[in-house]
Short mmCIF file of C-alpha atoms in Angstrom, two decimals:
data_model
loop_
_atom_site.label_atom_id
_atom_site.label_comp_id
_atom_site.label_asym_id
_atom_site.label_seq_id
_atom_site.Cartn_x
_atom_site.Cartn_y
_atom_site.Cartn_z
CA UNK R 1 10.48 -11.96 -11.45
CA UNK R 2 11.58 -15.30 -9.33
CA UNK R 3 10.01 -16.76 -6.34
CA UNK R 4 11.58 -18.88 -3.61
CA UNK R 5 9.92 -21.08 -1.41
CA UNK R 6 10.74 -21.85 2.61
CA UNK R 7 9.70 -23.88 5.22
CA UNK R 8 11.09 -23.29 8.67
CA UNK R 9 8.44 -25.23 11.20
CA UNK R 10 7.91 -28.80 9.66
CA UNK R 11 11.31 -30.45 10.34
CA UNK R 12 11.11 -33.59 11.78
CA UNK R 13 14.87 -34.61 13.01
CA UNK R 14 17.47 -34.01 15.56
CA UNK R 15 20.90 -33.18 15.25
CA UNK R 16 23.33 -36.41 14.70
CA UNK R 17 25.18 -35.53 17.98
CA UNK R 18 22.40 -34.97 20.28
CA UNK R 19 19.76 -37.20 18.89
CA UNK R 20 20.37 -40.01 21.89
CA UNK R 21 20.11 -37.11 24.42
CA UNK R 22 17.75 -34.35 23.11
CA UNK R 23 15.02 -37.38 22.28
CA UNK R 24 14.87 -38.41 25.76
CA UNK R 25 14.25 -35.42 26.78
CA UNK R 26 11.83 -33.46 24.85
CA UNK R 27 8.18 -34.37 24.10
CA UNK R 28 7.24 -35.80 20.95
CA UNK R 29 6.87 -33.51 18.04
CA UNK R 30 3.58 -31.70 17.41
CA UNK R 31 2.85 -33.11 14.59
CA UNK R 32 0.77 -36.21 14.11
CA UNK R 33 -0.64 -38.20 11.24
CA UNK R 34 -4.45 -37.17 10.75
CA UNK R 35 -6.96 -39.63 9.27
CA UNK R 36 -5.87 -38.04 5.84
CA UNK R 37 -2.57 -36.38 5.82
CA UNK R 38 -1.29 -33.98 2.95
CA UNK R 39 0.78 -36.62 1.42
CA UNK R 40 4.91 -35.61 1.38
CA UNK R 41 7.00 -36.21 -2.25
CA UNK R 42 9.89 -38.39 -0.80
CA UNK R 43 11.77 -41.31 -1.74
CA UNK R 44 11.87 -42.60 1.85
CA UNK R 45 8.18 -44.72 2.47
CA UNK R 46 8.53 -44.19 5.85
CA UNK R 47 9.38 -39.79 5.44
CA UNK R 48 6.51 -39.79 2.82
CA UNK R 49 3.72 -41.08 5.97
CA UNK R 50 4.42 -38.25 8.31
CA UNK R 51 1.94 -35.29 8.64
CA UNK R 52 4.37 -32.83 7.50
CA UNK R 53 1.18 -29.79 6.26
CA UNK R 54 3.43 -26.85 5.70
CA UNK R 55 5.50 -28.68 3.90
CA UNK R 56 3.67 -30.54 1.66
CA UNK R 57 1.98 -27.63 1.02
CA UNK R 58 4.84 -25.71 0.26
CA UNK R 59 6.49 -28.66 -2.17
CA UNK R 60 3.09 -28.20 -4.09
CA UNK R 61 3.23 -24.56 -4.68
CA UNK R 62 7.21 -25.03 -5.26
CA UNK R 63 6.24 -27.56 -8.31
CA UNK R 64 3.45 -25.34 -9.62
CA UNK R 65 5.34 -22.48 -9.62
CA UNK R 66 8.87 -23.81 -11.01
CA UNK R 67 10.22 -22.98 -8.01
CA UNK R 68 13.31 -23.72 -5.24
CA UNK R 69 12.11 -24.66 -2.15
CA UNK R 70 14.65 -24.35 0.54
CA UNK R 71 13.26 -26.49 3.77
CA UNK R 72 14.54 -26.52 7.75
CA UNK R 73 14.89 -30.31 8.17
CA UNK R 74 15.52 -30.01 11.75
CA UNK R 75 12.46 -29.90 14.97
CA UNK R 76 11.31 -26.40 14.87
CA UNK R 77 10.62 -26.52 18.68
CA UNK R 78 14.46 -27.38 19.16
CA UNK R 79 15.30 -24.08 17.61
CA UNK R 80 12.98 -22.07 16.10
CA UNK R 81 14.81 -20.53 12.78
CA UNK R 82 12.22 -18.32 11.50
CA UNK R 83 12.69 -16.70 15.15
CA UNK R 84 15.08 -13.45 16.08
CA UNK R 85 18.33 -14.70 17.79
CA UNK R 86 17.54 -12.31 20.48
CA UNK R 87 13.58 -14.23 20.58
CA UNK R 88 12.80 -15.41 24.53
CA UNK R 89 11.34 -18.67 22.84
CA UNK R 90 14.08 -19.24 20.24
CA UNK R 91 15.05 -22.83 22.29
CA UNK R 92 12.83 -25.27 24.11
CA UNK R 93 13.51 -25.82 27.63
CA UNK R 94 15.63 -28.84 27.25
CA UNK R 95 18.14 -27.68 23.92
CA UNK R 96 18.70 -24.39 26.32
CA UNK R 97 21.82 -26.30 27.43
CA UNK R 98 23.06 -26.72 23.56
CA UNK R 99 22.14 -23.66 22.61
CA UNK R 100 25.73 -22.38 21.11
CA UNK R 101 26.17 -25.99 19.36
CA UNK R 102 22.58 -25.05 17.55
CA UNK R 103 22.82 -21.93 16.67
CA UNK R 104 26.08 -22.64 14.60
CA UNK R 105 24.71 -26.12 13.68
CA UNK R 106 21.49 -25.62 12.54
CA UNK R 107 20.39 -21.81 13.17
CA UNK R 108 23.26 -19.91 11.34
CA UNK R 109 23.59 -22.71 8.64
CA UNK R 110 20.15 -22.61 7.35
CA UNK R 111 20.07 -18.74 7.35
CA UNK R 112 23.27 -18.63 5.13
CA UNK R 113 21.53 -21.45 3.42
CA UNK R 114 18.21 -19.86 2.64
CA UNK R 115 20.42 -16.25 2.13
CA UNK R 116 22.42 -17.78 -0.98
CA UNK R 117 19.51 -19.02 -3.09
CA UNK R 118 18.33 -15.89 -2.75
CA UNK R 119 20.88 -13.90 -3.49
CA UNK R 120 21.69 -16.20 -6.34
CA UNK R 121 18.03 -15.60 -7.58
CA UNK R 122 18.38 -12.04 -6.95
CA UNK R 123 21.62 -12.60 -9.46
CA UNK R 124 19.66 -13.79 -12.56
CA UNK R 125 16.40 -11.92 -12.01
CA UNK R 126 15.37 -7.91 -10.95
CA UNK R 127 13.15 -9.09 -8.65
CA UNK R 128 12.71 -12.18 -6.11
CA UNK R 129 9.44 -13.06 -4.22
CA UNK R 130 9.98 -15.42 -1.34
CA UNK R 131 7.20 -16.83 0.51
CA UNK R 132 7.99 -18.57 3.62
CA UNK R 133 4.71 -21.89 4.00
CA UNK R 134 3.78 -22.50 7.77
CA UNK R 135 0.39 -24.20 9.05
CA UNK R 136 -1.56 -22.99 11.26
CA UNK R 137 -4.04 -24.23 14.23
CA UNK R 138 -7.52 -24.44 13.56
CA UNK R 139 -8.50 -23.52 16.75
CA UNK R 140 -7.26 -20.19 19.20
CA UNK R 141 -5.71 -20.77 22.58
CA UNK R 142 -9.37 -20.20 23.74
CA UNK R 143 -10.83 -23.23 21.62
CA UNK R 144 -12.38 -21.01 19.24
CA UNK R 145 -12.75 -21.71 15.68
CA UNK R 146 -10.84 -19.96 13.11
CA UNK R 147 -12.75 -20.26 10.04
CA UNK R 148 -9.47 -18.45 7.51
CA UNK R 149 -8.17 -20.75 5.53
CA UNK R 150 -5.33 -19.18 4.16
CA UNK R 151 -3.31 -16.01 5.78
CA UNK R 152 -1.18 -13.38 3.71
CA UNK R 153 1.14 -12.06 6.36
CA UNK R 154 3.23 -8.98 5.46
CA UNK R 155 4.80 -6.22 6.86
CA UNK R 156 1.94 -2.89 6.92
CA UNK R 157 5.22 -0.65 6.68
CA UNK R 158 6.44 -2.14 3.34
CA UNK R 159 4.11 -0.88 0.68
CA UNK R 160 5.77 -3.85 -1.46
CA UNK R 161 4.61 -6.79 1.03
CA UNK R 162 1.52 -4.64 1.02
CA UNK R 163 0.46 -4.44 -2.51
CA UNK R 164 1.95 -8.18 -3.10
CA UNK R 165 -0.31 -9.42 -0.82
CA UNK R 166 -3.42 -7.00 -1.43
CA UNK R 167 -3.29 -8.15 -5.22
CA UNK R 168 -2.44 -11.82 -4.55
CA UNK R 169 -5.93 -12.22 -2.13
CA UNK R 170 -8.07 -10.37 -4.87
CA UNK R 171 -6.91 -12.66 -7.61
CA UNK R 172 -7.56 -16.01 -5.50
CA UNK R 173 -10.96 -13.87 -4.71
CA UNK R 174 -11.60 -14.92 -7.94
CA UNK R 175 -9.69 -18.01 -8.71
CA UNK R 176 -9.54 -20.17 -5.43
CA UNK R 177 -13.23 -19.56 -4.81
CA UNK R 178 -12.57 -22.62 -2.31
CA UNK R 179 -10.31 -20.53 0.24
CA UNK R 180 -11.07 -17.78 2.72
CA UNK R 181 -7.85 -15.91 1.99
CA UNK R 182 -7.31 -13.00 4.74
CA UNK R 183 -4.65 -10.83 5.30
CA UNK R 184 -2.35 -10.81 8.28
CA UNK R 185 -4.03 -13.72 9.95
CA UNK R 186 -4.13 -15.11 11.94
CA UNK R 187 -0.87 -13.15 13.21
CA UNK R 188 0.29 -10.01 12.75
CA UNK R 189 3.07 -8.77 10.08
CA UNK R 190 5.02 -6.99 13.02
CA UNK R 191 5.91 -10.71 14.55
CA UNK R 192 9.29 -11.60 14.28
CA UNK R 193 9.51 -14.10 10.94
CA UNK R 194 12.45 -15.44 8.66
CA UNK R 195 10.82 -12.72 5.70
CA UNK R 196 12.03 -10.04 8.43
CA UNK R 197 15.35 -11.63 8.90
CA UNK R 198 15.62 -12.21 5.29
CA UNK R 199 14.98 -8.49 4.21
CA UNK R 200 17.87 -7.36 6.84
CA UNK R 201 20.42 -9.73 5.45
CA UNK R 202 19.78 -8.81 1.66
CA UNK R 203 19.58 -5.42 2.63
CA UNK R 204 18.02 -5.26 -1.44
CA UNK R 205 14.88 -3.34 -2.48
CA UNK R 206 14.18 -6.23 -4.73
CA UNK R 207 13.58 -8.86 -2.37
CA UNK R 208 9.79 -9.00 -1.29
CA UNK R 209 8.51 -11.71 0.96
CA UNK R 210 5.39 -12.88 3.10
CA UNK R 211 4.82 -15.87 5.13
CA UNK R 212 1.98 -17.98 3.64
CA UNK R 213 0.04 -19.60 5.97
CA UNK R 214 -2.70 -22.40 5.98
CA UNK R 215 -5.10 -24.11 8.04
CA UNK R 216 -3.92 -27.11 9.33
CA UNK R 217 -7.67 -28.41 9.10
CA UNK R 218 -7.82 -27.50 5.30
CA UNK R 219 -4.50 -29.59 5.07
CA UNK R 220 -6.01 -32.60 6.35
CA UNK R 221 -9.28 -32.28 5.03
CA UNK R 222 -10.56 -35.79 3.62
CA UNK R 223 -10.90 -34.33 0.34
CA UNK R 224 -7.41 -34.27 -1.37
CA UNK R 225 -8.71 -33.55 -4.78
CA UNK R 226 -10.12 -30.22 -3.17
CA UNK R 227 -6.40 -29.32 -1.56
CA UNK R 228 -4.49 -30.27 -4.11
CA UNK R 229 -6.81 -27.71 -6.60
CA UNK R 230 -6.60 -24.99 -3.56
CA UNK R 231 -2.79 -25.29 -3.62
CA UNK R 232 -2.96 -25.14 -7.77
CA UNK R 233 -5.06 -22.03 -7.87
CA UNK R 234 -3.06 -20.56 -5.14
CA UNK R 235 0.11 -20.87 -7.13
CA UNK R 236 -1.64 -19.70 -10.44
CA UNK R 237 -3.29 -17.09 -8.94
CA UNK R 238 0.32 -15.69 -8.17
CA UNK R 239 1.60 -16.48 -11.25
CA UNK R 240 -1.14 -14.17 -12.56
CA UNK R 241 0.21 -11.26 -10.88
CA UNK R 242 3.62 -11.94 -11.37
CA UNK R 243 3.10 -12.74 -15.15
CA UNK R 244 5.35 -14.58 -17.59
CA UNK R 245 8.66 -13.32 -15.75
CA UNK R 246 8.14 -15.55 -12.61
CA UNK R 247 10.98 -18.22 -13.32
CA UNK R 248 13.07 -20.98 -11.06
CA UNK R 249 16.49 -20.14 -9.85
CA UNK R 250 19.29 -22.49 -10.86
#
């Protein structure tokens, strides 16, 4: 069995053509550098400072588990990929205008992107596992804590996603002793998500995914030696399950 990493939300850039216009109009990204940020494997100095969490977290468990990672490099608030064409929140307010440009210049693209390594996996292995990394707040819309550190979200209806993620949590029960590891938190499986868009394209029994989520506090917790060995133990905790057939794609 093969696994495939994503990340769809931590994209920091515009498109080429619309970069003068679209950054004088929208507010800056979301993201800022905490006091200490998950640190980003890059060859640029100035890329490697930004707070990217979800994907620093997901180049960790992509290099523990000898895995592709396939990232959206693009603002995910300019047009949100992991999203439904049909979604009411697909664009912000001011990309509305470009919307055709960005769906065939960065929406379509990275969906036939994502599509072909995993089809390609799906070539060389009889089973793929793609897990899709995104961050989450640490607080509700209310200001209330959320105290989960880690969220397994999967479709109820798909007793693979089900099973996947059931044995995945009990493993890092064990394992990750450092992570509160629930299940469809802190959203729903029924919410639109690039694993949903995924599974209709492949239209293939063998693909299985989740989205993986984590705490954006647990990503910039001051303690790096304690995330880094949370990200390790989640990867070999999966690796567990999977057993000696989880492999990289070409």
């Amino acid at each position: 069995m093969s696994v495939v990493l994503s990340c769809e939300t931590d994209g920091m850039g515009l498109p080429e053509r619309l970069a003068g216009t679209l950054s004088a109009l929208m507010s800056p990204p979301k993201n800022r550098l905490p006091p200490h940020p998950i640190a980003v494997e890059s060859s640029d100095a100035m890329a490697a400072t930004i707070w990217r969490p979800a994907y620093g977290v997901a180049q960790r468990l992509a290099r523990h588990l000898g895995a592709p990672l396939v990232d959206n490099p693009f603002r995910d608030d300019l047009v949100r990929v992991h999203k439904a064409r049909t979604h009411p929140r697909l664009f912000c307010k001011a990309a509305k205008p470009y919307r055709e440009f960005l769906l065939r210049e960065v929406y379509d693209p990275y969906h036939e992107r994502l599509s072909q390594v995993l089809r390609q996996t799906l070539g060389q292995s009889p089973f793929v596992v793609h897990l899709s990394v995104e961050c989450f707040s640490p607080a509700t819309r209310g200001g209330e804590r959320r105290r989960g550190d880690v969220g397994l979200v999967h479709d109820p209806q798909n007793q693979d996603q089900v099973d996947l993620a059931m044995d995945w949590v009990e493993q890092m029960y064990d394992s990750a002793w450092m992570l509160k590891v629930r299940r469809n938190y802190p959203r729903s499986g029924t919410v639109d998500s690039i694993v949903h868009a995924m599974r209709k394209r492949l239209c293939d029994d063998r693909y299985i995914g989740l989205v993986v989520m984590m705490n954006r506090h647990l990503a910039a917790h001051q303690d790096r030696g304690l995330v880094d060995e949370a990200i390790y133990r989640m990867a070999e905790s999966l690796r567990e399950i999977l057993g000696e057939t989880v492999s990289a794609a070409a």
